[in-house]
Coordinates of C-alpha atoms and ligand atoms in Angstrom, one line a residue:
X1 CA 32.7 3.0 -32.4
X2 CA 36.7 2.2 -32.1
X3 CA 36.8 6.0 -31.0
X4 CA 33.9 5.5 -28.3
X5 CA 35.8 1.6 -27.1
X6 CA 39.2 3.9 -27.1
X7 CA 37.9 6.8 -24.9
X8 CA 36.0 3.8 -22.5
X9 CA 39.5 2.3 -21.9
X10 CA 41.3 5.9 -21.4
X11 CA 38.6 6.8 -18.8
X12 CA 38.4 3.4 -17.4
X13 CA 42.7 3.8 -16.6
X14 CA 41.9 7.4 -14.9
X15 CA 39.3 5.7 -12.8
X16 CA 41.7 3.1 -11.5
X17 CA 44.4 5.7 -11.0
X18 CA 42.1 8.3 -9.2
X19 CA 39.9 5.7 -7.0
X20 CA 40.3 7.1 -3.4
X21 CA 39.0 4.2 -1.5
X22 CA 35.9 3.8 1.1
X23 CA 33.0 5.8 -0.6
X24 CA 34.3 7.0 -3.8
X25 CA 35.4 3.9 -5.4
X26 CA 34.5 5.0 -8.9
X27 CA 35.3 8.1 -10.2
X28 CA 34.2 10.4 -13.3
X29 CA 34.6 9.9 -17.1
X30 CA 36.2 13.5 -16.7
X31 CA 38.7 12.8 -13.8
X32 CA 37.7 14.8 -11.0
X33 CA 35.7 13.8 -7.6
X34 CA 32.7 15.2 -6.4
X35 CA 33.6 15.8 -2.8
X36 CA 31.9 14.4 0.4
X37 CA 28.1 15.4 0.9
X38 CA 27.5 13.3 4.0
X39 CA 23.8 13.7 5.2
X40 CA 24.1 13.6 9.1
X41 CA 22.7 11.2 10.9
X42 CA 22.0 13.4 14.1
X43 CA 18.3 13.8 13.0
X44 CA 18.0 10.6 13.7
X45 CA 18.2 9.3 17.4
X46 CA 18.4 5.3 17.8
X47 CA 17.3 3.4 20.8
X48 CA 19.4 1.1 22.1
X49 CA 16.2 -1.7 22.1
X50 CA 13.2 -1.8 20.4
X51 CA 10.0 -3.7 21.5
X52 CA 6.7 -4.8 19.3
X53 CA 4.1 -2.4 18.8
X54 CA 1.5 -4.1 19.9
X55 CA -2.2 -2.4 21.1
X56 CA -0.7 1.2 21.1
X57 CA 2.3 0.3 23.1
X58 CA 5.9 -0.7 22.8
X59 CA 6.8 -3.7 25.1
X60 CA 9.5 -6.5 25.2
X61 CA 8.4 -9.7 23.3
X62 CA 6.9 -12.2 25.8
X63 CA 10.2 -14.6 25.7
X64 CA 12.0 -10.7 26.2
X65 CA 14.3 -12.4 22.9
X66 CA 15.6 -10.3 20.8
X67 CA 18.0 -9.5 17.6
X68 CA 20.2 -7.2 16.4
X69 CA 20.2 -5.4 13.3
X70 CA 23.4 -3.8 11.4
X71 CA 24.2 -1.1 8.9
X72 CA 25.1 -3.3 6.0
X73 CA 27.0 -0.7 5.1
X74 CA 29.8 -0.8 7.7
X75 CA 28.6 -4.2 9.7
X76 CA 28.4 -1.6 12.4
X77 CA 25.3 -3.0 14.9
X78 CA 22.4 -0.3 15.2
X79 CA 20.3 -1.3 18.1
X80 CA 18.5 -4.9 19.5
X81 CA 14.7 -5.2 18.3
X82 CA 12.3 -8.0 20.3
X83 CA 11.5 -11.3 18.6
X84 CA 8.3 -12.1 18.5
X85 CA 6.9 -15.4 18.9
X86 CA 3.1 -17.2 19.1
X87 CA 2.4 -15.9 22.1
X88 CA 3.3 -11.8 20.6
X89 CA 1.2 -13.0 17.3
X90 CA -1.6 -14.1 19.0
X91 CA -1.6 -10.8 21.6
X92 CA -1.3 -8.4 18.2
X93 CA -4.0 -10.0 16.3
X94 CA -6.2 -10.1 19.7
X95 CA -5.6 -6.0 19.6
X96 CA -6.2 -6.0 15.7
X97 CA -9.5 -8.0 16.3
X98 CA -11.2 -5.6 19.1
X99 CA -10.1 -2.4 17.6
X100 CA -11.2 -3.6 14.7
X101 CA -14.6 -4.5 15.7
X102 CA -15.3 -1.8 17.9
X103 CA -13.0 1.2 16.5
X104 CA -12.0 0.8 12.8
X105 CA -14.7 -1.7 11.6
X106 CA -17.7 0.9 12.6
X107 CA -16.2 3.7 12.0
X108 CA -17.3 6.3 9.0
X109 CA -14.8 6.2 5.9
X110 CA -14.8 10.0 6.5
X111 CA -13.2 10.0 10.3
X112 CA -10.7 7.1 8.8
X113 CA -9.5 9.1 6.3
X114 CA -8.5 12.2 8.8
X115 CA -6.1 9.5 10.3
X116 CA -4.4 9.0 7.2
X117 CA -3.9 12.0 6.2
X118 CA -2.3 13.1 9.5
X119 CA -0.1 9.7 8.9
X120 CA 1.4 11.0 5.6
X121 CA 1.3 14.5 6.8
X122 CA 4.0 13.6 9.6
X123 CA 6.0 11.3 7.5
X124 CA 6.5 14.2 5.4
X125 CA 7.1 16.7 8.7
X126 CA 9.4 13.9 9.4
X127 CA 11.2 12.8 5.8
X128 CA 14.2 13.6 6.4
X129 CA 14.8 11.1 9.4
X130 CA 12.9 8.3 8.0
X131 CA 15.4 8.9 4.9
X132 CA 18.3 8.8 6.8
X133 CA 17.2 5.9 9.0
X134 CA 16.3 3.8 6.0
X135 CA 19.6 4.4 4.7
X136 CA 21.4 3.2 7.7
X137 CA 19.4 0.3 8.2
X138 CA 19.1 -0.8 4.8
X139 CA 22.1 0.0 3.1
X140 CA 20.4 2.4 0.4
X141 CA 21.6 5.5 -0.8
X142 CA 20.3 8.2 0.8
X143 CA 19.0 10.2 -2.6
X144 CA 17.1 7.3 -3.4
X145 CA 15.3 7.4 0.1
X146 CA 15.1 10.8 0.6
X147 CA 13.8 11.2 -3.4
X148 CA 12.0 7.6 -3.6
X149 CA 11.0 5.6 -0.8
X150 CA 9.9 8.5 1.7
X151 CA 7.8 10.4 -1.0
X152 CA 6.4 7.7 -2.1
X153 CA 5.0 6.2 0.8
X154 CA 3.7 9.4 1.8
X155 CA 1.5 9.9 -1.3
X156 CA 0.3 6.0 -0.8
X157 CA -1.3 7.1 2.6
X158 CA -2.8 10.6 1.0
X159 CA -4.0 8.2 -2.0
X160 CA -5.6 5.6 0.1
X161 CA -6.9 8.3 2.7
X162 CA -8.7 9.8 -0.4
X163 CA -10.9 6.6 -0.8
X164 CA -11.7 6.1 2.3
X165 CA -15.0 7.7 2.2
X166 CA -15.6 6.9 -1.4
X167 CA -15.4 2.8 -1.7
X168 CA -18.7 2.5 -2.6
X169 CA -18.3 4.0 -5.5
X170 CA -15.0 2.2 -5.6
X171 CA -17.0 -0.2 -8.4
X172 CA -17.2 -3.2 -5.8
X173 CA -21.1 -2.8 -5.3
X174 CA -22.8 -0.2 -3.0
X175 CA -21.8 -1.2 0.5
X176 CA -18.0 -3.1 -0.1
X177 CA -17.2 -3.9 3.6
X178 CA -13.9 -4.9 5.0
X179 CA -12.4 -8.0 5.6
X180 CA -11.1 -7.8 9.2
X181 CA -7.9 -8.7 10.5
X182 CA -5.3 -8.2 7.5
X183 CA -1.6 -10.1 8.2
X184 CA 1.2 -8.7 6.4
X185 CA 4.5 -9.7 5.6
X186 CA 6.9 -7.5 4.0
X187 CA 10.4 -7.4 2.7
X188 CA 13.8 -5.9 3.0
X189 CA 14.5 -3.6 -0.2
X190 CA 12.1 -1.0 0.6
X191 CA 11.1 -1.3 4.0
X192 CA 9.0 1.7 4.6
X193 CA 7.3 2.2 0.9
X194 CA 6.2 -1.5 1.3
X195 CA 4.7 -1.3 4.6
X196 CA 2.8 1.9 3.4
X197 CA 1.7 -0.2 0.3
X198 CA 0.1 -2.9 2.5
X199 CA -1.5 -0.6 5.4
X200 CA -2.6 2.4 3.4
X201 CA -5.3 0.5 1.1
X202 CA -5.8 -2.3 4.0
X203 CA -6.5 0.9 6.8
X204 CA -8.8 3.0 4.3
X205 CA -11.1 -0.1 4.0
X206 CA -11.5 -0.3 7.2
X207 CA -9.3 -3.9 8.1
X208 CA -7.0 -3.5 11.2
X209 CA -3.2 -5.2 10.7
X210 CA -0.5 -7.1 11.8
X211 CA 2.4 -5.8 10.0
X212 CA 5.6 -7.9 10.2
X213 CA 9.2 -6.8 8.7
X214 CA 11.9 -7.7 7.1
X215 CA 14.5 -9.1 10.3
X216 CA 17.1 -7.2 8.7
X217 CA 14.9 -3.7 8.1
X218 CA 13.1 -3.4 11.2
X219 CA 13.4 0.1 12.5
X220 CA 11.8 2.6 9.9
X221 CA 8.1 -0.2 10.1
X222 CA 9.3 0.5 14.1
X223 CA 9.2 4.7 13.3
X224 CA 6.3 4.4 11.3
X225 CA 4.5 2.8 14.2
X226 CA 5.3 6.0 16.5
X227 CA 3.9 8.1 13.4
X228 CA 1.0 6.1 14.3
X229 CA 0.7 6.9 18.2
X230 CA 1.6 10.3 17.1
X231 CA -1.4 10.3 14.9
X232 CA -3.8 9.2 17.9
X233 CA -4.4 6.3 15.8
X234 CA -6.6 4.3 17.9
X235 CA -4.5 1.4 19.8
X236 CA -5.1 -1.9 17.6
X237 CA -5.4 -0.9 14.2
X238 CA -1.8 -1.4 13.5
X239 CA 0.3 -3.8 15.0
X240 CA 4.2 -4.3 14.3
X241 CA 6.0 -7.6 15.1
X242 CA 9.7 -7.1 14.3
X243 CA 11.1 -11.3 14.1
X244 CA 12.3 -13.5 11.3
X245 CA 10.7 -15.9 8.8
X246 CA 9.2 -17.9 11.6
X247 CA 7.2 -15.0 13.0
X248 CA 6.2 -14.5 9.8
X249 CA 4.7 -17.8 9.4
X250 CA 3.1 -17.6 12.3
X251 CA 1.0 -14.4 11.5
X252 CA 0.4 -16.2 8.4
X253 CA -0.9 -19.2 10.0
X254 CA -3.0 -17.5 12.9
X255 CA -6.1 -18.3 12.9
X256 CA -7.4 -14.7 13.7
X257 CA -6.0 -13.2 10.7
X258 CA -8.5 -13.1 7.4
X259 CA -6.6 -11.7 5.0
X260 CA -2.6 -12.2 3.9
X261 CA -0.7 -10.1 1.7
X262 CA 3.1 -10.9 1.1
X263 CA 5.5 -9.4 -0.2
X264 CA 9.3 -11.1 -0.7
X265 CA 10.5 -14.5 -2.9
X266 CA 8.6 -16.9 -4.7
X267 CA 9.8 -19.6 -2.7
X268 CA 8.2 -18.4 0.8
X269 CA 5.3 -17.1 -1.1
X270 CA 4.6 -20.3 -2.3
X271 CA 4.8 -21.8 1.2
X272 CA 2.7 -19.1 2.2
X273 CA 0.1 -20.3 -0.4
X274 CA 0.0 -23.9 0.8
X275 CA -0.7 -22.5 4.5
X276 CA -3.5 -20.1 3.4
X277 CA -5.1 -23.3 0.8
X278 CA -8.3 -24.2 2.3
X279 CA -8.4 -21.5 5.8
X280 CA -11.3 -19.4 3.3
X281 CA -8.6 -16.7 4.2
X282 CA -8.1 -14.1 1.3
X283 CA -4.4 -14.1 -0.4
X284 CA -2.1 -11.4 -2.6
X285 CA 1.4 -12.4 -3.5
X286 CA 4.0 -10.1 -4.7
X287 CA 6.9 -11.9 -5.4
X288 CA 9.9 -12.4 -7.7
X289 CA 10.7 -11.5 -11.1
X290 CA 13.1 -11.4 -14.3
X291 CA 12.3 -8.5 -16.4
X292 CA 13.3 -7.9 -19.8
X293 CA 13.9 -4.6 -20.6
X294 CA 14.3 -4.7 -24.4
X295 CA 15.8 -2.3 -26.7
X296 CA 15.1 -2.0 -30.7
X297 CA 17.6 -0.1 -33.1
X298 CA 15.0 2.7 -33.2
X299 CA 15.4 3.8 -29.6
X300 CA 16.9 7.5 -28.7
X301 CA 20.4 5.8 -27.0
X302 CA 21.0 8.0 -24.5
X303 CA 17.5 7.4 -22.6
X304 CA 17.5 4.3 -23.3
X305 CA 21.0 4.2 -21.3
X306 CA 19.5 6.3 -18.4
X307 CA 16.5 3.8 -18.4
X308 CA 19.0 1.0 -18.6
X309 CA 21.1 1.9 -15.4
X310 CA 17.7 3.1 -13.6
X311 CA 16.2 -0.6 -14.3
X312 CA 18.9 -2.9 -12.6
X313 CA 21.2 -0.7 -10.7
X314 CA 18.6 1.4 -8.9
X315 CA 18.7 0.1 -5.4
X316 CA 21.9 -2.1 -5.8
X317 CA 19.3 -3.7 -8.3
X318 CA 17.2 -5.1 -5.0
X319 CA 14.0 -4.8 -6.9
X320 CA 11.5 -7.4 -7.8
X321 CA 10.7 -5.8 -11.1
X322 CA 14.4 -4.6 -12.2
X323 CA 15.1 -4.9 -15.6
X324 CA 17.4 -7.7 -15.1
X325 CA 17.7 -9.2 -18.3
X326 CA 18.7 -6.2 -21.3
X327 CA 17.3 -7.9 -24.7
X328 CA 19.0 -5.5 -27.3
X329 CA 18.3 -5.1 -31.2
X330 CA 21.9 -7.1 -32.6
X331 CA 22.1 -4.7 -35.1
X332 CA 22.9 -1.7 -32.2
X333 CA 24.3 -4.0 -29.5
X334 CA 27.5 -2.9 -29.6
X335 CA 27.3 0.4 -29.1
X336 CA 24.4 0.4 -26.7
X337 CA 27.1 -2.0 -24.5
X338 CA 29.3 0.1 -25.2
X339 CA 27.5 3.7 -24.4
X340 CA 26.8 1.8 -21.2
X341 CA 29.6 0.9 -20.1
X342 CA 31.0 4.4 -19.9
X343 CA 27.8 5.5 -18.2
X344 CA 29.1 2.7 -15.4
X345 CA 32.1 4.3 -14.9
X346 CA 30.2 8.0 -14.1
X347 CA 28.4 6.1 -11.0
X348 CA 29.5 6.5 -7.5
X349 CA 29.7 3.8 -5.4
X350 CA 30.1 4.1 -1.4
X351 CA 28.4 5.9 1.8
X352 CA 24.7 5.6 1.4
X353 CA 24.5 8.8 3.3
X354 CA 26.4 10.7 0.9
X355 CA 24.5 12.7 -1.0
X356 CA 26.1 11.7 -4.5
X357 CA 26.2 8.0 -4.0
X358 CA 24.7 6.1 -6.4
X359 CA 25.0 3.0 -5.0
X360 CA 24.9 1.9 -1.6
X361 CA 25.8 -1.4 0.0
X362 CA 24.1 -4.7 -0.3
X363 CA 21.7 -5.7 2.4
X364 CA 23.0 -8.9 3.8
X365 CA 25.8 -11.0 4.1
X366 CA 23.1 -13.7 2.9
X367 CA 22.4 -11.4 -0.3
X368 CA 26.0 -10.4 -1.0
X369 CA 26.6 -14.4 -0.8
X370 CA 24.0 -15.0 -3.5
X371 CA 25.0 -12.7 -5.5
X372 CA 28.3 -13.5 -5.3
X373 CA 27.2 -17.2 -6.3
X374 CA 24.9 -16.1 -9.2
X375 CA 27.6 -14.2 -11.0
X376 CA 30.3 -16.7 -10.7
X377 CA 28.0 -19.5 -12.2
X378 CA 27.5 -16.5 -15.0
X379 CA 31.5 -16.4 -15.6
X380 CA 31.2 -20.6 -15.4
X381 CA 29.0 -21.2 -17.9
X382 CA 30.6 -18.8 -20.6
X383 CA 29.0 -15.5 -20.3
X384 CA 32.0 -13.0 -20.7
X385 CA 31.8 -10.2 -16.9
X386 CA 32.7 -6.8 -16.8
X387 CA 32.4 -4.2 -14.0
X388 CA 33.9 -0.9 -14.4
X389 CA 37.3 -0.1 -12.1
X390 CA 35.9 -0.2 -8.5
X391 CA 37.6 -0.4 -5.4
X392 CA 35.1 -1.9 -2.4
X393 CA 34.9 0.2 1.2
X394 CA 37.0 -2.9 3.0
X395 CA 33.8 -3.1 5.8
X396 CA 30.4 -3.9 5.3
X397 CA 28.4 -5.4 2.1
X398 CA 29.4 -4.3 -1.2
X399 CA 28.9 -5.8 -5.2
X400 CA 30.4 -3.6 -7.9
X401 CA 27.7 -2.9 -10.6
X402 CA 28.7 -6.0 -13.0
X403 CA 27.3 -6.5 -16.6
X404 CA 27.2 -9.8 -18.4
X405 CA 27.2 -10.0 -22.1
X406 CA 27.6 -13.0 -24.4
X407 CA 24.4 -14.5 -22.3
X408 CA 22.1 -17.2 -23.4
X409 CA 18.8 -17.7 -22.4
X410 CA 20.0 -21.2 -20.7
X411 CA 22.0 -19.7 -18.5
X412 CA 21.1 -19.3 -14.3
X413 CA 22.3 -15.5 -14.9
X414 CA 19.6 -15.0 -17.2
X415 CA 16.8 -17.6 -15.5
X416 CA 17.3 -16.7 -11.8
X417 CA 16.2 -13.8 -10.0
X418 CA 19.8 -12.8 -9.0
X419 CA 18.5 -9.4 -7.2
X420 CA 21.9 -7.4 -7.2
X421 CA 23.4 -4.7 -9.4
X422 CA 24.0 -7.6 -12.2
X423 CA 23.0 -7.2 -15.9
X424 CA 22.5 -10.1 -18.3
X425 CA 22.6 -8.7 -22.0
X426 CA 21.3 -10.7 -24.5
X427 CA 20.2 -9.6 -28.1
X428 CA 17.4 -10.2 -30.6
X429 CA 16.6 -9.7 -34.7
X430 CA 13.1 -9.1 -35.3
X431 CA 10.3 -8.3 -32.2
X432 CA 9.3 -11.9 -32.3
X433 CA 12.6 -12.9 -31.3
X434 CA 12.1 -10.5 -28.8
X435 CA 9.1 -11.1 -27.4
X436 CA 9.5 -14.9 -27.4
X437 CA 13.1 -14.3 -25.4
X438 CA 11.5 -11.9 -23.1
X439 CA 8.4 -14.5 -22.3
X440 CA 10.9 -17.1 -21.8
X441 CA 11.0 -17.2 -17.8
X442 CA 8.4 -18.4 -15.2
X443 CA 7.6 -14.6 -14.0
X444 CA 5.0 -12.3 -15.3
X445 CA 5.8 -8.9 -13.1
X446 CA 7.2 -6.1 -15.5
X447 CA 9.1 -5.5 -18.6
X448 CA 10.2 -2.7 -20.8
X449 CA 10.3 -1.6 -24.2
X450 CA 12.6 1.4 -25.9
X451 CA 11.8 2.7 -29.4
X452 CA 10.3 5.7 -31.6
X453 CA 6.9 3.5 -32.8
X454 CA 4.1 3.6 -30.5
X455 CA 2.6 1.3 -32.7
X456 CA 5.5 -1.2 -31.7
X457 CA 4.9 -0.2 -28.3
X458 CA 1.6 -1.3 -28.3
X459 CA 2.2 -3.9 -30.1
X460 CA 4.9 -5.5 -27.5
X461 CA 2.8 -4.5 -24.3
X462 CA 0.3 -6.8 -25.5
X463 CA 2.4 -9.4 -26.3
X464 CA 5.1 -9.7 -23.7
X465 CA 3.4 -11.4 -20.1
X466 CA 4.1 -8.8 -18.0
X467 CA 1.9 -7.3 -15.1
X468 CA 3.7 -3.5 -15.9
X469 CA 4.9 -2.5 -19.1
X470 CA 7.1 0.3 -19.1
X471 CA 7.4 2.3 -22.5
X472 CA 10.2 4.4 -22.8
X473 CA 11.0 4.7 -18.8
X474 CA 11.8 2.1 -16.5
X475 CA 10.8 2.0 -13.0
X476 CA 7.7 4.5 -12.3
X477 CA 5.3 4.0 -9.4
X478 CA 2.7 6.2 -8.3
X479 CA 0.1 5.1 -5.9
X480 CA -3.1 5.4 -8.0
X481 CA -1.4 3.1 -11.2
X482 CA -1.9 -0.7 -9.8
X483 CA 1.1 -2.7 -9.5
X484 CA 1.6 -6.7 -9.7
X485 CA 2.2 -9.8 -11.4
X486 CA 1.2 -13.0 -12.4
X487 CA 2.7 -16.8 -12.9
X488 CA 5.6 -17.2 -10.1
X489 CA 5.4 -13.5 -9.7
X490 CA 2.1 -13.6 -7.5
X491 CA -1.3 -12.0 -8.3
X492 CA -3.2 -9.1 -7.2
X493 CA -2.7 -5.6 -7.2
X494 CA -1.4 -3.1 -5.0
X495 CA -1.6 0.6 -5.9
X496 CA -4.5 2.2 -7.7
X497 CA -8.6 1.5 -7.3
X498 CA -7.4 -2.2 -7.7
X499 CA -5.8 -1.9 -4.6
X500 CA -8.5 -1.8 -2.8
X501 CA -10.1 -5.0 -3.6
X502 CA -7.4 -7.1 -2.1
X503 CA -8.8 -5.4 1.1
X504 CA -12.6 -5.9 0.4
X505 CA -14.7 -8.6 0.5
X506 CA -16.2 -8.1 -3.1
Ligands
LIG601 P1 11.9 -13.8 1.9 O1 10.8 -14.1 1.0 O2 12.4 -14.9 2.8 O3 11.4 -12.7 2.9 C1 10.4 -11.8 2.8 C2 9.6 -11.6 4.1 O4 9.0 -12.9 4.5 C3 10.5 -11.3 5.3 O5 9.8 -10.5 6.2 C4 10.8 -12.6 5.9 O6 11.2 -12.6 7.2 C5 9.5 -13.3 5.8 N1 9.5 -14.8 5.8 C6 10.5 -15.6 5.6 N2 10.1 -16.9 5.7 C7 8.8 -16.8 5.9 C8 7.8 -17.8 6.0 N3 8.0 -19.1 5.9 N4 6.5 -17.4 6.2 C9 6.2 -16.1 6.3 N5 7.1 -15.2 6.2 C10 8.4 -15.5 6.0 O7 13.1 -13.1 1.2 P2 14.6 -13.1 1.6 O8 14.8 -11.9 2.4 O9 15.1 -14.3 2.2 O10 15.3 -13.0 0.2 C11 15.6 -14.1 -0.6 C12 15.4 -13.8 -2.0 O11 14.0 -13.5 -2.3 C13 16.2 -12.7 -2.5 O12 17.4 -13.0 -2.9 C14 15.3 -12.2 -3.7 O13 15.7 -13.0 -4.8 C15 13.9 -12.5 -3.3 N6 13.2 -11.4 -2.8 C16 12.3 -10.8 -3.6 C17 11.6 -9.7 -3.1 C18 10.5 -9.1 -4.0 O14 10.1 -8.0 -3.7 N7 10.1 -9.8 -5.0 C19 11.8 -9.1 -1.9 C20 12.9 -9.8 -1.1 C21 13.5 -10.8 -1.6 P3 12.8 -12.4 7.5 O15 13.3 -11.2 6.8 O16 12.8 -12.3 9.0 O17 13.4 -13.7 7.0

C-alpha cells in the first residue's frame, strides 16, 4: 500500500509537469499524451435561428422571442432558438389533438410502427451528426454520444416500434387504448436519449406529443424533429417547443394535454405534481437521486474501480442515478481510494469533440455554480477534497473530477444531489451498516453493489430502496429493462413493457 501511495504521488508530479493546457489537462500515469483526435464538426451545419416545430412545420414563436444557446464548452454562442409562450403551447397541442384524433389515434399499430422504424433508421443513417451536435450543445464528450446517447435512442424507437402492433398482448387487457395528447418535459444531460425515451413508448401507443427541452439543449430535440418530417411522420404527432421553465409549465398546465411525463429535479417535479393534482391528467416523474454504490472487501478491485469511475464521472457525473455516494467495506478502504485515485489521474479532461476525452465541460454556468457551492460546503464541514493535477481550458464550464473522503452521512455532500463529477466516500463494517447508510436519503432511483456472493447480491437488492440495482456494473440501460424510481425520485417506468403503461389508459 506505501508502494501503491508512493507511485500515486510520483505520477501525480509527472501530471502537473506534463499538463499542456486547453484539452489535455490531465495526463497519463505513464507520462506521455495521447494526441489530438478532434471529430469535425463540418457534418454538422447550424442555422443561425431555429423556430418551434409545430404541425409539421418550423415557424418563429408568435411573440417572434427568442434565446440563444452556447457550447458550454467554450461559451462560444451556437445559434438563437424561438421562445415559446401560451399562445405556441396552445397552437402545438391544437396540432397534437387533430392529428391525434384523426391520424395517430385510428391508425393500425402496424402502419405506426413503420414510422418508427424509419425514425431510428435515420438517426442511425444520421449518428454521427446528432453525436457531434450533442456534443457541442451539451458539453459531452463526444465518445459518450457517439457510443451512448445516439445508440441508445435509436434502439428505444426500434423497441417501442416493435410493440406497436402487439399492446394487446402488452398484459393491459385486450384492447389498451391510448391516452391522447401526452406533454413532455425533459432535461439537459441527455437531451436526445431522453426525448426518445418519452416519444418512443408515448408514439407506439398511439398518443401524439408536445415535447419541450431543456433551454440550454435545444438543438438535437430541434434535429430529431426534422428526422421526423423526414420520416413523413404525419404533421401533429410530434410537436417541439424550444423555451425555459415557464414554457414548460405551461404545457404542463394546458388544458388539452392528458398525460405529463417529466423528466429533471425533484423540486420542479414536485411543482409539476401540485399542477397535475386533481386535472384527472395521468403523471410519471423521473427525478433526482443519491445513489450508493457500495463496495464489500470481496469485490474484484479493478472492476469495481472501472464501475466506480463509470457511476459518477460518466457524463461530468450529470446523471440522476450516478453513483454519487461510494459506501466501501473499512476493511479495503484504503486501497480501493487509493486504486482510484491513480485511475483519476489516467482520465482526460478537455474538448468534448476529441475523441479521447473523457470528460467534457459542465452544462451551465448555473450547474458549474452549484457545484462549485456543494463542494466547498463538503471542504466546510470537514470532509477532507482531492482532485488529481488538472489544469482547466481557461473558456467555457469546467469542474475537475473531485473525490471526498472522510464523509459523514450528515453532510450536504453526501444528502444533496450535487450532479457534477464529485464523489463522497464513506465506509461500512457489516451489510447492515451498509444497507442502512445506503437507505439513508429521501431518493429511491438506483444503487449498486460489488462482490463475489450472489447470495449477498441478492440479498442487498432486496434490501436497499432502490428502483435499479446494479450488481457488479454500474450504469446499464437498454430499452426493454424498465427504468425509475420511487420516494423523491418519482414513480413510473420508462423503458421495457412497463413503459408502455405510462402511455395507456389501463
Ligand atoms: P429542472 O428540473 O429545472 O429542468 C428540467 C426541465 O424542466 C427543463 O426542460 C426545464 O426547462 C423544465 N422546467 C423548469 N421549471 C419548470 C416548471 N416550473 N414547470 C415545468 N417545467 C419546468 O432542472 P435544472 O435544469 O434547473 O437543474 C437543476 C437541478 O436539477 C440540477 O442541479 C440537478 O440536481 C437536477 N436535475 C436532475 C435531473 C434528473 O434527470 N434527475 C435532470 C436535470 C437536472 P429549462 O431548462 O428551460 O429551465
Amino acid at each position: 500500500m506505501a508502494d501503491d501511495a508512493e507511485r500515486g504521488k510520483a505520477a501525480a508530479r509527472r501530471a502537473t509537469r506534463s499538463a499542456r493546457g486547453a484539452g489535455t489537462a490531465l495526463t497519463t500515469e505513464r507520462g506521455w499524451q495521447y494526441a489530438p483526435a478532434p471529430e469535425s464538426r463540418e457534418i454538422v451545419s447550424i442555422e443561425p435561428e431555429y423556430g418551434l416545430f409545430v404541425g409539421g412545420e418550423f415557424a418563429p414563436a408568435a411573440s417572434c422571442r427568442a434565446f440563444e444557446t452556447v457550447n458550454p464548452a467554450t461559451e462560444e454562442p451556437l445559434t438563437q432558438v424561438a421562445l415559446a409562450e401560451a399562445a405556441d403551447v396552445d397552437r402545438a397541442v391544437a396540432a397534437a389533438r387533430i392529428a391525434y384524433e384523426r391520424i395517430w389515434g385510428p391508425m393500425p399499430g402496424s402502419e405506426r410502427a413503420k414510422y418508427l422504424y424509419r425514425i431510428a433508421r435515420i438517426l442511425q443513417e444520421r449518428s454521427r451528426e446528432f453525436a457531434v451536435l450533442e456534443s457541442l450543445d451539451n458539453g459531452k464528450p463526444i465518445k459518450e454520444t457517439r457510443d451512448v446517447d445516439i445508440p441508445l435512442a435509436a434502439a428505444h424507437f426500434f423497441y417501442y416500434a416493435g410493440w406497436a402492433d402487439k399492446l394487446e398482448h402488452a398484459g393491459f387487457g385486450p384492447d389498451p387504448r391510448p391516452l391522447g395528447v401526452a406533454g413532455q418535459v425533459i432535461p439537459w444531460n441527455f437531451p436526445l436519449l431522453m426525448a426518445a425515451w418519452k416519444l418512443a413508448p408515448a408514439l407506439a401507443a398511439g398518443n401524439t406529443c408536445v415535447l419541450k427541452p431543456a433551454e440550454t439543449t435545444p438543438l438535437t430535440a430541434l434535429l430529431l424533429a426534422e428526422v421526423c418530417q423526414q420520416a413523413e411522420l404525419p404533421p401533429g404527432v410530434v410537436n417541439v417547443l424550444t423555451g425555459a421553465g415557464e414554457t414548460g409549465a405551461a404545457v404542463v398546465a394546458h388544458p388539452g394535454v392528458d398525460k405529463v411525463a417529466f423528466t429533471g429535479s425533484t423540486e420542479v417535479g414536485i411543482a409539476i405534481a401540485k399542477t397535475v393534482a386533481g386535472t384527472g391528467k395521468k403523471l410519471t416523474l423521473e427525478l433526482g437521486g443519491k445513489a450508493a454504490n457500495v463496495v464489500f472487501d470481496d469485490a474484484p478491485v479493478e472492476q469495481a474501480i472501472e464501475g466506480i469511475v463509470n457511476g459518477i464521472f460518466f457524463n461530468q457525473g450529470h446523471v440522476c442515478c450516478a453513483g454519487s455516494r461510494l459506501l466501501v467495506q473499512e476493511s479495503v478502504a484504503d486501497h480501493v481510494v487509493d486504486r482510484l485515485r491513480r485511475r483519476l489521474m489516467t482520465l482526460r479532461l478537455g474538448d468534448p469533440l476529441d475523441k479521447n476525452t473523457d470528460i467534457g465541460a459542465i452544462n451551465s454556468r448555473q450547474q458549474l455554480d452549484k457545484i462549485t457551492e456543494l463542494s466547498a460546503a463538503g471542504e466546510a464541514e470537514g470532509a477532507h477534497r482531492w482532485s488529481p493535477p488538472c489544469e482547466l481550458p481557461k473558456k467555457g464550464f469546467w469542474f475537475a473530477p473531485t473525490v471526498f473522503t472522510g464523509v459523514s452521512q450528515s453532510h450536504r455532500i453526501a444528502r444533496e444531489e450535487i450532479f457534477g463529477p464529485v464523489l463522497s466516500v464513506l465506509t461500512f463494517r457489516t451489510p447492515e451498516e451498509a444497507v442502512s447508510k445506503a437507505n439513508n436519503t429521501p431518493y429511491g432511483l438506483s444503487a449498486g453493489v460489488w462482490t463475489e456472493k450472489g447470495s449477498r447480491i441478492l440479498w442487498m437488492a432486496q434490501k436497499m430502496r432502490a428502483g435499479v440495482v446494479w450488481a457488479n456494473t454500474y450504469n446499464m440501460f437498454d430499452p426493454a429493462s424498465p427504468f425509475g424510481g420511487y420516494r423523491e425520485s418519482g414513480f413510473g417506468r420508462e423503458g421495457g413493457r412497463h413503459g408502455l403503461a405510462a402511455y395507456l389508459d389501463v
